[in-house]
């Protein structure tokens, strides 16, 4: 089983299916995974198999590495479309996330003022005032909501701490539309032989109701693109994703699918 562990604190640029030419900002250690989810579909593998030994990069290390990379890109290219906080786990778990975001926005404005700043988050820390305020400053506040079914979340997303989906939904509503919801749709079975499939109406319709109540400015749905830790998972089909996009658009929501 192959896994993707990203360099830290800066990696890429890489081509993102959803965001374009993306310069990655990884606030987690470069030698392992640090996440408040342990998703069975995560390209970085299971938490237990990739425990990091290095410390988190400091605010100063992130700023210095980012500025050096931006200076190089300004001289030698390529021109990025977006700076994306992602990498080996949950970026908002970093205790200096808010301060690092301020530094990033300052450097963005200095070197590439047209570039968007995105955060890929599982939303587990949006209840923290500093994280909430920082996410309100970014161009693309992209928060995960794979379902509103608690059993599915325990089976597939596997939160490592307390996770109440109703609380997460309420936290998303507090952004008052200043967010993008990102949802992974998949099928198949877990390595324990349990069937998983969130493409049916039993999962899609309650999720759609919650998404409509949250009122995001956009919904991004996608499916498996790389090898997953659980080997029996399957991609959602084009037809299944297109059907879900159509349901979202029928409710007046801007939506797109990545296949």
Short mmCIF file of C-alpha atoms in Angstrom, two decimals, residues 60-167:
data_model
loop_
_atom_site.label_atom_id
_atom_site.label_comp_id
_atom_site.label_asym_id
_atom_site.label_seq_id
_atom_site.Cartn_x
_atom_site.Cartn_y
_atom_site.Cartn_z
CA UNK A 60 8.87 31.50 12.18
CA UNK A 61 9.92 28.41 10.22
CA UNK A 62 6.73 28.49 8.17
CA UNK A 63 7.09 32.19 7.41
CA UNK A 64 10.75 31.92 6.41
CA UNK A 65 10.19 28.88 4.20
CA UNK A 66 7.13 30.40 2.55
CA UNK A 67 8.84 33.70 1.80
CA UNK A 68 11.89 31.95 0.33
CA UNK A 69 9.64 29.85 -1.93
CA UNK A 70 7.62 32.85 -3.04
CA UNK A 71 10.76 34.78 -3.91
CA UNK A 72 11.93 31.85 -6.01
CA UNK A 73 8.56 31.51 -7.75
CA UNK A 74 8.47 35.23 -8.46
CA UNK A 75 11.82 34.90 -10.24
CA UNK A 76 11.60 31.45 -11.80
CA UNK A 77 7.92 30.55 -11.83
CA UNK A 78 5.48 28.99 -11.96
CA UNK A 79 2.84 31.50 -10.96
CA UNK A 80 0.49 29.87 -8.45
CA UNK A 81 -3.29 30.04 -8.47
CA UNK A 82 -3.67 29.31 -4.78
CA UNK A 83 -1.84 28.71 -1.51
CA UNK A 84 -3.43 25.70 0.15
CA UNK A 85 -3.15 24.74 3.81
CA UNK A 86 -3.21 20.94 3.64
CA UNK A 87 -0.65 18.16 4.03
CA UNK A 88 -0.21 15.43 6.62
CA UNK A 89 -3.33 15.97 8.68
CA UNK A 90 -5.52 18.74 10.06
CA UNK A 91 -3.92 22.19 9.58
CA UNK A 92 -6.09 24.01 12.12
CA UNK A 93 -4.73 21.73 14.86
CA UNK A 94 -1.51 23.79 14.85
CA UNK A 95 -1.57 26.01 17.98
CA UNK A 96 -0.27 28.99 15.95
CA UNK A 97 -2.62 28.51 13.00
CA UNK A 98 -4.21 31.95 13.30
CA UNK A 99 -0.87 33.77 13.49
CA UNK A 100 0.54 31.73 10.60
CA UNK A 101 -2.53 32.66 8.57
CA UNK A 102 -1.86 36.36 9.21
CA UNK A 103 1.75 35.90 8.03
CA UNK A 104 0.59 34.04 4.94
CA UNK A 105 -1.87 36.73 3.95
CA UNK A 106 0.79 39.40 4.40
CA UNK A 107 3.27 37.51 2.21
CA UNK A 108 0.58 36.77 -0.36
CA UNK A 109 -0.24 40.46 -0.63
CA UNK A 110 3.44 41.30 -1.06
CA UNK A 111 4.45 38.70 -3.67
CA UNK A 112 1.32 37.39 -5.43
CA UNK A 113 -1.65 39.59 -4.48
CA UNK A 114 -3.95 37.89 -7.01
CA UNK A 115 -3.48 34.43 -5.46
CA UNK A 116 -6.25 32.87 -3.39
CA UNK A 117 -5.63 31.30 0.01
CA UNK A 118 -7.42 28.02 0.75
CA UNK A 119 -7.69 25.83 3.82
CA UNK A 120 -8.69 22.17 3.61
CA UNK A 121 -10.09 21.31 7.03
CA UNK A 122 -12.21 18.60 8.61
CA UNK A 123 -13.89 21.31 10.73
CA UNK A 124 -13.05 19.71 14.08
CA UNK A 125 -11.58 22.94 15.49
CA UNK A 126 -13.98 25.55 14.09
CA UNK A 127 -15.43 26.02 17.58
CA UNK A 128 -12.13 27.66 18.63
CA UNK A 129 -12.51 31.45 18.30
CA UNK A 130 -9.00 31.94 16.89
CA UNK A 131 -9.50 29.26 14.24
CA UNK A 132 -12.94 30.57 13.32
CA UNK A 133 -11.61 34.12 12.93
CA UNK A 134 -8.67 32.94 10.82
CA UNK A 135 -10.92 30.93 8.51
CA UNK A 136 -13.12 33.97 7.99
CA UNK A 137 -10.10 35.76 6.46
CA UNK A 138 -9.30 33.22 3.73
CA UNK A 139 -10.64 33.14 0.19
CA UNK A 140 -11.58 29.46 0.25
CA UNK A 141 -12.62 28.13 3.65
CA UNK A 142 -13.15 24.50 2.62
CA UNK A 143 -14.73 22.35 5.33
CA UNK A 144 -15.43 18.63 5.22
CA UNK A 145 -18.91 17.19 5.72
CA UNK A 146 -19.05 13.66 4.32
CA UNK A 147 -22.45 12.87 5.82
CA UNK A 148 -24.68 13.71 8.77
CA UNK A 149 -24.98 10.04 9.73
CA UNK A 150 -23.08 9.51 12.99
CA UNK A 151 -22.51 5.79 12.44
CA UNK A 152 -21.02 6.40 8.99
CA UNK A 153 -18.72 9.08 10.41
CA UNK A 154 -17.47 6.67 13.08
CA UNK A 155 -16.92 3.96 10.47
CA UNK A 156 -15.35 6.02 7.67
CA UNK A 157 -14.02 9.37 8.97
CA UNK A 158 -13.16 7.90 12.37
CA UNK A 159 -12.70 11.01 14.56
CA UNK A 160 -9.95 10.56 17.13
CA UNK A 161 -11.72 12.70 19.74
CA UNK A 162 -15.19 13.97 20.51
CA UNK A 163 -17.18 14.68 17.36
CA UNK A 164 -20.84 15.64 17.28
CA UNK A 165 -22.06 16.19 13.74
CA UNK A 166 -24.94 18.42 14.87
CA UNK A 167 -22.42 20.69 16.60
#
